[in-house]
Coordinates of C-alpha atoms and ligand atoms in Angstrom, one line a residue:
M1 CA -149.5 180.8 -85.3
N2 CA -151.5 178.1 -87.0
T3 CA -149.0 177.0 -89.8
V4 CA -145.4 176.2 -89.5
T5 CA -142.8 174.6 -91.8
V6 CA -139.9 172.8 -90.4
S7 CA -137.0 170.9 -92.1
A8 CA -134.5 168.3 -91.0
P9 CA -131.5 166.9 -92.8
G10 CA -130.9 163.3 -94.0
K11 CA -127.8 161.4 -92.7
L12 CA -125.0 159.1 -93.7
L13 CA -123.5 156.7 -91.3
L14 CA -119.7 157.2 -91.4
L15 CA -118.4 154.4 -89.1
G16 CA -119.9 152.1 -86.5
D17 CA -122.7 150.4 -88.5
H18 CA -124.3 147.5 -86.6
A19 CA -121.8 147.7 -83.7
V20 CA -123.9 150.7 -82.5
V21 CA -126.8 148.3 -81.8
Y22 CA -124.6 146.5 -79.3
G23 CA -123.7 149.6 -77.4
Y24 CA -120.5 150.7 -79.3
P25 CA -120.3 154.3 -80.5
L26 CA -120.7 155.4 -84.1
L27 CA -120.0 158.5 -86.2
V28 CA -122.8 159.9 -88.4
T29 CA -123.0 163.1 -90.5
S30 CA -126.0 165.1 -91.6
V31 CA -126.3 165.8 -95.3
N32 CA -127.7 168.9 -97.1
Q33 CA -130.6 167.0 -98.6
R34 CA -133.6 167.8 -96.3
L35 CA -137.1 166.7 -95.5
H36 CA -139.6 169.6 -95.3
L37 CA -142.8 169.3 -93.2
K38 CA -145.6 171.8 -93.1
A39 CA -148.1 171.5 -90.2
T40 CA -151.4 173.4 -90.0
L41 CA -153.7 173.4 -87.0
L42 CA -157.3 172.7 -87.9
N43 CA -160.4 173.7 -86.0
D44 CA -162.1 170.3 -86.6
A45 CA -160.6 167.2 -84.9
L46 CA -159.3 165.9 -88.2
F47 CA -155.9 164.4 -89.2
Q48 CA -154.9 165.0 -92.8
L49 CA -151.7 163.8 -94.4
E50 CA -150.1 164.5 -97.8
A51 CA -146.7 162.7 -98.1
P52 CA -146.2 162.0 -101.8
D53 CA -142.6 160.7 -101.4
V54 CA -143.9 157.7 -99.4
N55 CA -147.1 157.4 -101.5
V56 CA -149.6 158.9 -99.1
H57 CA -152.1 161.1 -100.9
N58 CA -155.2 162.8 -99.4
L59 CA -155.2 160.7 -96.2
S60 CA -157.9 162.0 -93.9
K61 CA -159.3 160.5 -90.7
T62 CA -160.6 161.8 -87.3
M63 CA -158.0 162.4 -84.6
H64 CA -159.6 159.6 -82.7
E65 CA -158.7 157.2 -85.5
I66 CA -155.0 158.0 -85.6
G67 CA -152.8 154.9 -85.0
R68 CA -155.9 152.6 -85.1
G69 CA -157.1 150.0 -87.6
E70 CA -155.1 149.5 -90.7
I71 CA -152.4 152.2 -91.0
I72 CA -150.8 153.0 -94.4
K73 CA -147.1 152.2 -94.2
G74 CA -146.0 155.7 -95.3
A75 CA -148.2 157.2 -92.6
S76 CA -147.1 155.1 -89.6
Y77 CA -144.3 157.2 -88.3
I78 CA -146.3 160.4 -88.5
E79 CA -149.4 158.9 -86.9
R80 CA -147.4 157.3 -84.1
G81 CA -145.3 160.5 -83.6
L82 CA -148.5 162.5 -83.2
I83 CA -149.9 160.1 -80.7
N84 CA -146.7 160.2 -78.6
F85 CA -146.6 164.0 -78.8
M86 CA -150.2 164.3 -77.7
L87 CA -149.6 161.9 -74.8
K88 CA -147.3 164.6 -73.3
Y89 CA -148.9 167.7 -74.9
P90 CA -152.6 167.2 -75.6
F91 CA -154.3 169.8 -77.8
K92 CA -157.8 170.5 -79.2
G93 CA -158.8 170.4 -82.9
G94 CA -156.8 168.6 -85.6
V95 CA -153.8 169.0 -87.8
K96 CA -152.9 168.8 -91.5
I97 CA -149.4 167.5 -92.3
E98 CA -147.6 167.9 -95.6
T99 CA -144.2 166.5 -96.2
Q100 CA -141.8 166.9 -99.1
S101 CA -138.4 165.3 -99.3
E102 CA -135.3 166.5 -101.3
F103 CA -134.1 162.9 -101.3
S104 CA -135.7 159.5 -102.1
S105 CA -136.8 157.4 -99.2
Q106 CA -135.0 154.6 -101.0
F107 CA -131.5 155.8 -100.3
G108 CA -131.3 155.0 -96.6
F109 CA -130.7 158.7 -95.8
G110 CA -133.2 158.4 -92.8
S111 CA -136.3 159.9 -94.3
S112 CA -138.5 158.3 -91.6
S113 CA -136.4 159.8 -88.8
A114 CA -136.2 163.2 -90.4
S115 CA -140.0 163.2 -90.7
I116 CA -140.5 162.1 -87.1
V117 CA -138.2 164.9 -85.8
S118 CA -139.8 167.5 -88.1
L119 CA -143.3 166.5 -87.0
I120 CA -142.5 166.7 -83.2
K121 CA -140.7 170.0 -83.6
A122 CA -143.5 171.5 -85.8
M123 CA -146.2 170.4 -83.3
A124 CA -144.2 171.9 -80.4
V125 CA -143.9 175.2 -82.2
L126 CA -147.5 175.3 -83.2
I127 CA -148.9 174.8 -79.7
G128 CA -146.3 176.9 -78.0
V129 CA -144.3 174.2 -76.1
N130 CA -140.6 174.8 -75.6
L131 CA -139.0 171.4 -76.3
D132 CA -135.3 171.1 -75.8
N133 CA -133.3 168.8 -78.1
K134 CA -133.2 166.0 -75.5
E135 CA -137.0 165.9 -75.1
L136 CA -137.3 166.1 -78.9
F137 CA -135.0 163.1 -79.2
D138 CA -136.9 161.1 -76.5
I139 CA -140.3 161.5 -78.1
S140 CA -138.8 160.8 -81.5
Y141 CA -137.0 157.7 -80.3
K142 CA -140.1 156.3 -78.6
T143 CA -141.9 156.8 -81.9
L144 CA -139.1 155.0 -83.9
I145 CA -139.2 152.0 -81.5
D146 CA -143.0 151.9 -81.4
V147 CA -143.2 151.6 -85.2
A148 CA -140.0 149.7 -86.2
G149 CA -139.4 147.7 -83.0
I150 CA -135.7 148.1 -83.4
G151 CA -133.1 150.8 -84.2
S152 CA -130.3 152.6 -82.5
G153 CA -131.7 156.1 -83.2
F154 CA -128.6 157.8 -84.5
D155 CA -130.4 159.1 -87.5
L156 CA -132.7 161.0 -85.1
A157 CA -129.7 162.6 -83.5
A158 CA -128.3 163.6 -86.9
A159 CA -131.7 165.1 -87.9
I160 CA -132.0 167.1 -84.6
Y161 CA -128.4 168.3 -84.1
G162 CA -126.9 168.3 -87.6
G163 CA -123.1 168.2 -88.3
V164 CA -120.9 165.2 -87.4
I165 CA -122.0 163.3 -84.3
F166 CA -120.4 160.8 -82.0
Y167 CA -123.4 158.7 -80.8
I168 CA -124.0 155.9 -78.3
T169 CA -127.5 154.4 -78.3
P170 CA -130.2 155.2 -77.2
G171 CA -129.1 158.8 -77.0
K172 CA -126.8 158.0 -74.1
V173 CA -124.1 160.1 -75.7
I174 CA -124.8 162.7 -78.5
E175 CA -121.6 164.7 -79.0
S176 CA -120.8 167.1 -81.8
V177 CA -117.5 166.5 -83.5
K178 CA -116.0 169.8 -84.7
V179 CA -115.1 169.6 -88.4
E180 CA -115.8 172.0 -91.2
S181 CA -116.9 169.4 -93.7
L182 CA -116.0 166.0 -95.0
S183 CA -115.3 165.4 -98.6
L184 CA -117.5 162.4 -99.4
V185 CA -118.6 160.8 -102.6
V186 CA -121.9 158.8 -102.2
G187 CA -122.8 155.9 -104.5
Y188 CA -126.3 154.4 -104.5
T189 CA -126.5 150.7 -105.3
G190 CA -130.1 150.9 -106.5
V191 CA -131.0 148.3 -103.9
K192 CA -133.5 149.2 -101.2
V193 CA -132.6 147.5 -97.9
N194 CA -134.8 146.4 -95.0
T195 CA -132.6 147.5 -92.1
A196 CA -134.5 145.6 -89.5
S197 CA -134.0 142.3 -91.2
V198 CA -130.2 142.8 -91.7
V199 CA -129.9 143.8 -88.0
R200 CA -131.8 140.5 -87.1
E201 CA -129.4 138.5 -89.3
V202 CA -126.4 139.9 -87.4
A203 CA -128.2 139.0 -84.2
E204 CA -128.8 135.5 -85.5
L205 CA -125.1 135.1 -86.4
R206 CA -124.2 136.3 -82.9
T207 CA -126.3 133.5 -81.3
Q208 CA -124.4 131.0 -83.4
K209 CA -120.8 132.5 -83.2
K210 CA -120.9 134.9 -80.2
E211 CA -117.2 135.1 -79.6
F212 CA -116.4 135.8 -83.3
V213 CA -119.2 138.4 -83.7
D214 CA -118.3 140.2 -80.4
T215 CA -114.7 140.4 -81.4
Q216 CA -115.7 142.1 -84.7
L217 CA -118.1 144.5 -83.1
K218 CA -115.5 145.5 -80.5
L219 CA -113.0 146.2 -83.4
I220 CA -115.5 148.5 -85.0
G221 CA -116.0 150.4 -81.7
E222 CA -112.2 150.9 -81.5
Y223 CA -112.0 152.3 -85.1
V224 CA -114.8 154.7 -84.3
Q225 CA -112.9 156.1 -81.3
S226 CA -109.7 156.5 -83.3
V227 CA -111.5 158.1 -86.3
K228 CA -113.2 160.7 -84.0
Q229 CA -109.8 162.0 -83.0
A230 CA -108.4 161.8 -86.6
I231 CA -111.4 163.8 -88.0
M232 CA -110.7 166.6 -85.6
K233 CA -107.0 166.6 -86.7
K234 CA -108.1 166.3 -90.4
D235 CA -105.9 163.2 -90.8
W236 CA -107.9 162.0 -93.9
A237 CA -105.5 159.3 -94.9
F238 CA -105.9 157.7 -91.5
V239 CA -109.7 158.2 -91.5
G240 CA -109.8 156.5 -94.9
S241 CA -107.7 153.5 -93.8
L242 CA -110.0 152.9 -90.9
M243 CA -113.0 153.2 -93.1
N244 CA -111.4 150.4 -95.1
K245 CA -110.9 148.3 -92.0
N246 CA -114.4 148.9 -90.8
Q247 CA -115.6 147.7 -94.2
E248 CA -113.5 144.5 -93.9
V249 CA -115.2 143.8 -90.6
L250 CA -118.7 144.3 -92.1
E251 CA -117.7 141.9 -94.9
R252 CA -116.7 139.3 -92.3
L253 CA -120.1 139.8 -90.7
G254 CA -121.7 139.1 -94.0
V255 CA -123.6 142.4 -94.5
S256 CA -121.8 143.7 -97.7
S257 CA -122.9 142.6 -101.2
P258 CA -121.2 142.1 -104.6
K259 CA -122.6 145.4 -105.8
L260 CA -121.4 147.3 -102.7
D261 CA -118.0 145.6 -103.0
A262 CA -117.8 146.6 -106.7
L263 CA -118.5 150.3 -106.0
I264 CA -116.2 150.3 -103.0
G265 CA -113.4 148.6 -104.9
A266 CA -113.8 151.1 -107.8
A267 CA -113.6 154.1 -105.4
R268 CA -110.4 152.8 -103.8
K269 CA -108.8 152.0 -107.1
A270 CA -109.6 155.6 -108.3
G271 CA -107.7 157.0 -105.3
A272 CA -110.2 157.5 -102.5
Y273 CA -108.6 157.7 -99.0
G274 CA -111.1 154.9 -98.0
A275 CA -114.5 153.6 -98.8
K276 CA -117.2 151.5 -97.1
L277 CA -120.9 150.7 -97.0
S278 CA -123.1 153.1 -95.0
G279 CA -125.9 151.7 -92.9
A280 CA -127.2 148.2 -92.7
G281 CA -125.4 146.9 -95.8
R282 CA -126.6 144.6 -98.6
G283 CA -127.6 147.7 -100.6
D284 CA -128.5 151.4 -100.0
C285 CA -125.3 153.6 -100.3
M286 CA -121.6 153.3 -100.1
I287 CA -119.4 156.3 -99.2
A288 CA -115.9 157.2 -100.2
L289 CA -113.7 159.8 -98.5
V290 CA -111.8 161.7 -101.1
S291 CA -109.4 164.7 -101.6
S292 CA -110.9 167.5 -103.8
E293 CA -108.5 166.5 -106.6
K294 CA -109.8 162.9 -106.7
K295 CA -113.5 163.7 -106.3
Q296 CA -114.3 163.6 -110.0
L297 CA -112.2 160.5 -110.8
V298 CA -113.8 158.6 -107.9
S299 CA -117.3 159.6 -108.9
E300 CA -116.7 158.5 -112.5
A301 CA -115.3 155.1 -111.2
I302 CA -118.3 154.5 -109.1
T303 CA -120.6 155.3 -112.0
S304 CA -118.7 153.0 -114.3
A305 CA -119.1 150.2 -111.7
G306 CA -122.9 150.6 -111.9
G307 CA -123.5 153.1 -109.0
Q308 CA -125.6 156.2 -109.0
I309 CA -123.8 159.3 -107.6
I310 CA -125.9 161.2 -105.0
P311 CA -124.5 164.7 -104.7
I312 CA -124.3 165.8 -101.1
E313 CA -122.5 168.2 -98.8
T314 CA -121.9 167.4 -95.1
N315 CA -122.2 169.6 -92.1
A316 CA -125.8 170.4 -92.8
A317 CA -127.8 172.2 -90.0
G318 CA -130.1 170.1 -87.8
V319 CA -133.8 170.6 -87.6
V320 CA -134.9 174.2 -88.2
V321 CA -138.1 176.2 -88.4
E322 CA -138.1 177.7 -91.9
Ligands
LIG1 C1 -128.7 151.1 -90.2 O1 -128.8 152.4 -90.8 C2 -127.6 151.1 -89.2 C3 -127.6 149.9 -88.2 O2 -126.5 150.1 -87.4 C4 -128.9 149.8 -87.5 C5 -129.1 150.9 -86.4 O3 -128.2 151.5 -86.0 O4 -130.3 151.0 -86.0 C6 -127.3 148.7 -89.0

């Protein structure tokens, strides 16, 4: 085989944002918007990349040059992932990578993580290596840290395993939570967030007010444990109420924003079980848990409050060879 196409899902963080960085568990769900990656082996020792969603067009260099010199931002995860893969599984010749995403890299759906996972999986298939999910996670996580310097890695777990996952960083626990699907409405704020800088701000606040911040993070960890049980029992009213409490903690940590608050408030007022920001905060998306009867009303309320509805379904499959 010298060509393979692989796809991996995007993700939405359900509960546990930020606290996960400090060792508390989180809950994440994969979503049915996927990143597709085609990898083709080349006889010449060339690396070629076409990734229009992150503004990479006709990138071509020798395999020797990967990860060296000035690296285009949109190419960094792919180049580093390839290096990390080759450190364990060297191969001769080169490779052409083409990516195409069903979702914008602006949403915070984890396009970088989905591309790392898809790349490593595709390379393993192409050169005939049997990678299990844990090894796929480990090479992917090393790549994430090499490039971003920070990150709990839950989006890699969502991209690999799919479904709803209970996660403790860095892949210490990756557990599937059995649930058919979650009825979520997703509202995009229109604001792109730099996750690493918001994570650093929380770390900074913790150096000033350690006891306060630690108490908040611990609360989030407790909500996650309770929601894990409640999801399995389909106790949506309870799940929603703890999403609201999780949001209150995130507000106290200072990572929400007026726009997020407006969309979340509108969703609750329109009858959502609960609503919160999803991810680092300050922008990206908010999520609302809704009954099927309330879905339309909540969507309209979020739109009226200035949000953009991103249609998604949960329970999407993890990484697959297409
Ligand atoms: C960002 O999507 C979620 C954070 O918890 C950071 C991380 O887990 O790496 C804020």
